[in-house]
Short mmCIF file of C-alpha atoms in Angstrom, two decimals:
data_model
loop_
_atom_site.label_atom_id
_atom_site.label_comp_id
_atom_site.label_asym_id
_atom_site.label_seq_id
_atom_site.Cartn_x
_atom_site.Cartn_y
_atom_site.Cartn_z
CA MET A 7 -0.63 228.57 195.16
CA ALA A 8 0.71 228.98 191.61
CA ALA A 9 0.31 232.33 189.96
CA ALA A 10 -2.35 232.45 187.25
CA THR A 11 -1.19 232.86 183.68
CA PRO A 12 -2.22 236.29 182.34
CA SER A 13 -5.25 235.76 180.13
CA GLY A 14 -3.89 238.06 177.41
CA SER A 15 -0.70 236.07 176.82
CA GLY A 16 -2.65 232.81 176.95
CA LEU A 17 -5.04 234.04 174.29
CA ARG A 18 -2.18 235.26 172.12
CA ALA A 19 -0.46 231.86 172.28
CA ASP A 20 -3.77 230.18 171.53
CA ALA A 21 -4.42 232.43 168.55
CA ARG A 22 -0.91 231.83 167.25
CA ARG A 23 -1.35 228.08 167.57
CA ASN A 24 -4.73 228.21 165.82
CA SER A 25 -3.27 230.28 162.97
CA GLU A 26 -0.41 227.82 162.47
CA GLN A 27 -2.84 224.88 162.47
CA ILE A 28 -5.11 226.62 159.96
CA ARG A 29 -2.18 227.46 157.68
CA ALA A 30 -0.91 223.87 157.73
CA ALA A 31 -4.40 222.50 157.08
CA ALA A 32 -4.98 224.97 154.23
CA ILE A 33 -1.68 224.12 152.56
CA GLY A 34 -2.52 220.42 152.64
CA ALA A 35 -6.10 220.90 151.46
CA PHE A 36 -5.25 223.38 148.69
CA ARG A 37 -2.43 221.19 147.39
CA GLY A 38 -4.63 218.12 147.38
CA GLN A 39 -7.93 219.55 146.13
CA GLY A 40 -7.31 223.05 144.84
CA LEU A 41 -8.25 226.48 146.13
CA THR A 42 -12.01 225.82 145.99
CA VAL A 43 -11.95 223.15 148.72
CA PRO A 44 -14.79 223.82 151.23
CA MET A 45 -13.69 225.86 154.23
CA GLU A 46 -15.42 223.29 156.44
CA GLU A 47 -12.79 220.74 155.37
CA VAL A 48 -9.95 223.11 156.19
CA ALA A 49 -11.50 223.87 159.57
CA LYS A 50 -11.96 220.18 160.36
CA ALA A 51 -8.34 219.39 159.42
CA ALA A 52 -7.14 222.29 161.56
CA GLY A 53 -9.31 221.29 164.51
CA VAL A 54 -11.03 224.69 164.64
CA SER A 55 -14.37 226.13 163.66
CA LYS A 56 -15.04 227.76 160.31
CA ALA A 57 -15.67 231.00 162.21
CA THR A 58 -12.12 230.85 163.60
CA ILE A 59 -10.73 230.82 160.05
CA PHE A 60 -12.74 233.93 159.25
CA ASN A 61 -11.64 235.58 162.49
CA ARG A 62 -7.96 234.85 161.86
CA PHE A 63 -7.75 235.30 158.07
CA GLY A 64 -10.89 237.16 157.02
CA GLY A 65 -12.20 234.28 154.90
CA ARG A 66 -11.04 232.28 151.90
CA ILE A 67 -9.23 235.10 150.06
CA GLY A 68 -7.22 236.02 153.14
CA LEU A 69 -6.32 232.38 153.70
CA ILE A 70 -5.26 231.95 150.07
CA GLU A 71 -3.10 235.05 150.34
CA ALA A 72 -1.49 233.67 153.51
CA VAL A 73 -0.40 230.38 151.95
CA ILE A 74 -0.25 230.88 148.17
CA GLU A 75 3.54 231.21 148.27
CA GLU A 76 3.92 227.70 149.67
CA VAL A 77 1.06 226.19 147.67
CA VAL A 78 1.73 227.56 144.17
CA ALA A 79 4.17 230.44 143.77
CA ARG A 80 7.35 228.69 144.90
CA GLU A 81 7.00 225.74 142.50
CA LEU A 82 5.70 227.78 139.59
CA PHE A 83 8.50 230.33 139.82
CA THR A 84 11.02 227.49 140.08
CA VAL A 85 9.70 226.18 136.74
CA ILE A 86 10.13 229.63 135.18
CA ASP A 87 13.58 230.20 136.68
CA ARG A 88 14.85 226.79 135.56
CA ALA A 89 13.64 227.43 132.01
CA ARG A 90 15.56 230.72 131.97
CA THR A 91 18.81 228.85 132.62
CA ILE A 92 18.46 226.92 129.32
CA GLU A 93 20.46 228.63 126.58
CA ASP A 94 18.72 227.15 123.53
CA ALA A 95 15.41 228.97 122.97
CA GLY A 96 13.65 225.92 121.57
CA GLU A 97 14.73 223.68 124.42
CA ARG A 98 13.76 226.44 126.84
CA VAL A 99 10.15 226.62 125.71
CA THR A 100 9.93 222.81 125.53
CA SER A 101 11.26 222.46 129.07
CA TYR A 102 8.97 225.22 130.32
CA LEU A 103 5.80 223.84 128.79
CA THR A 104 6.60 220.26 129.82
CA ALA A 105 7.30 221.30 133.41
CA LEU A 106 4.24 223.56 133.53
CA ARG A 107 1.93 220.79 132.31
CA ASP A 108 3.50 218.43 134.85
CA LEU A 109 2.78 220.96 137.59
CA GLN A 110 -0.80 221.34 136.38
CA TYR A 111 -1.29 217.59 136.58
CA ARG A 112 0.21 217.24 140.05
CA GLN A 113 -1.01 220.42 141.70
CA PRO A 114 -4.74 221.28 141.43
CA ALA A 115 -4.24 224.74 142.97
CA VAL A 116 -2.05 225.73 140.02
CA ASN A 117 -5.03 225.34 137.71
CA ASP A 118 -7.18 227.54 139.97
CA VAL A 119 -4.49 230.22 139.77
CA LEU A 120 -4.18 229.92 135.98
CA LEU A 121 -7.98 230.15 135.66
CA GLN A 122 -7.89 233.29 137.86
CA ILE A 123 -10.67 231.75 139.88
CA TYR A 124 -10.27 234.31 142.67
CA PRO A 125 -9.49 237.61 140.88
CA HIS A 126 -9.73 239.57 144.14
CA ALA A 127 -6.66 237.80 145.56
CA PRO A 128 -3.78 240.20 144.72
CA GLN A 129 -0.98 237.64 145.10
CA LEU A 130 -2.83 235.15 142.90
CA MET A 131 -3.18 237.76 140.19
CA GLU A 132 0.49 238.72 140.54
CA ILE A 133 1.44 235.06 139.91
CA CYS A 134 -0.71 235.15 136.75
CA ARG A 135 0.99 238.35 135.60
CA ALA A 136 4.46 236.83 136.10
CA GLY A 137 3.38 233.69 134.23
CA SER A 138 2.07 235.74 131.31
CA GLU A 139 5.36 237.64 131.11
CA ALA A 140 7.28 234.34 131.03
CA ASN A 141 5.01 233.06 128.24
CA GLU A 142 5.71 236.14 126.15
CA GLU A 143 9.45 236.01 126.84
CA PHE A 144 9.87 232.31 125.98
CA VAL A 145 7.62 232.37 122.91
CA ALA A 146 9.26 235.50 121.48
CA ALA A 147 12.74 234.00 121.83
CA ALA A 148 11.72 230.62 120.40
CA ARG A 149 9.96 232.20 117.42
CA ALA A 150 12.98 234.38 116.70
CA ALA A 151 15.13 231.26 116.71
CA GLY A 152 12.75 229.44 114.34
CA ALA A 153 11.99 226.87 117.04
CA LEU A 154 8.24 227.59 116.99
CA ARG A 155 5.75 227.94 114.18
CA PRO A 156 5.88 231.60 113.12
CA GLU A 157 2.14 232.08 113.67
CA PHE A 158 2.26 230.66 117.21
CA THR A 159 1.88 233.44 119.81
CA ALA A 160 2.12 233.86 123.56
CA GLY A 161 -1.68 234.17 123.49
CA ASP A 162 -1.86 230.71 121.92
CA LEU A 163 0.36 229.31 124.66
CA GLN A 164 -1.81 230.96 127.31
CA ALA A 165 -4.94 229.49 125.72
CA LEU A 166 -3.41 225.99 125.67
CA VAL A 167 -2.46 226.27 129.34
CA VAL A 168 -5.91 227.56 130.33
CA ASP A 169 -7.68 224.89 128.26
CA ASN A 170 -5.60 222.27 130.04
CA ALA A 171 -6.49 223.78 133.41
CA LEU A 172 -10.20 223.63 132.56
CA VAL A 173 -9.99 219.97 131.54
CA LEU A 174 -8.05 218.98 134.65
CA LYS A 175 -10.40 220.89 136.95
CA HIS A 176 -13.77 220.06 135.40
CA GLY A 177 -13.20 217.07 133.11
CA GLU A 178 -12.13 213.49 133.53
CA ARG A 179 -8.52 213.24 134.69
CA PRO A 180 -6.52 211.20 132.13
CA PRO A 181 -3.99 208.52 133.13
CA ARG A 182 -0.50 209.97 133.47
CA ASP A 183 0.88 208.05 130.46
CA ASP A 184 -1.85 209.43 128.20
CA TYR A 185 -1.32 212.92 129.57
CA ASP A 186 2.42 212.85 128.89
CA ARG A 187 1.85 211.45 125.40
CA ARG A 188 -0.48 214.35 124.64
CA THR A 189 2.12 216.79 125.93
CA ARG A 190 4.52 215.40 123.32
CA TYR A 191 1.85 215.74 120.61
CA LEU A 192 1.31 219.35 121.66
CA LEU A 193 5.02 220.13 121.50
CA ASP A 194 5.34 218.50 118.09
CA GLY A 195 2.45 220.62 116.82
CA ILE A 196 3.89 223.98 117.81
CA ARG A 197 7.52 223.43 116.77
CA GLY A 198 8.91 225.40 113.87
CA ARG A 199 10.60 223.92 110.81
CA SER A 200 14.13 224.40 112.13
CA ALA A 201 13.32 222.54 115.36
CA ALA A 202 11.51 219.75 113.53
CA SER A 203 14.31 219.27 110.99
CA GLY A 204 16.88 219.27 113.76
CA GLU A 205 15.20 216.22 115.31
CA ARG A 206 15.49 214.10 112.19
#
């Protein structure tokens, strides 16, 4: 007769498997629908009950904290880091804002982060803090170089990003061509005289 598997190790393996399934399901759901997706949908995709998600992660905030690196942080920080490699301050802010708006269009969870929809999620708020610092850094350098209108501030950039997040989350999603055209209009509107004259 075969020896019985110790119940403790079996449960641990089961719990580990459930956690991995929940994480994978959450990453897919959050990327596709944003951080507000119903927990029932995550549970169904993971093949577990909603109660299991709460038992393993303590609810939505705990689940967001467990996967936010893969869902939002990695891509967003890549956008910031790539912008920092661009020497010209005007090109840097243009690249940053273009890439950020692209990410907002493609990745609904980014807009939930930018809207600070779950302020009790520490990692989410840390991403917002890092994004705000990047805004200030890029705008200050571009203004000093005359690449942005002198009255344009980091607060203005933050407001434009948040307004865009609100439209994409709650409004009618525009076709991609229209969205990209409006990104170009936005960039044209905030450029300083030296940047505008350099394009002629």
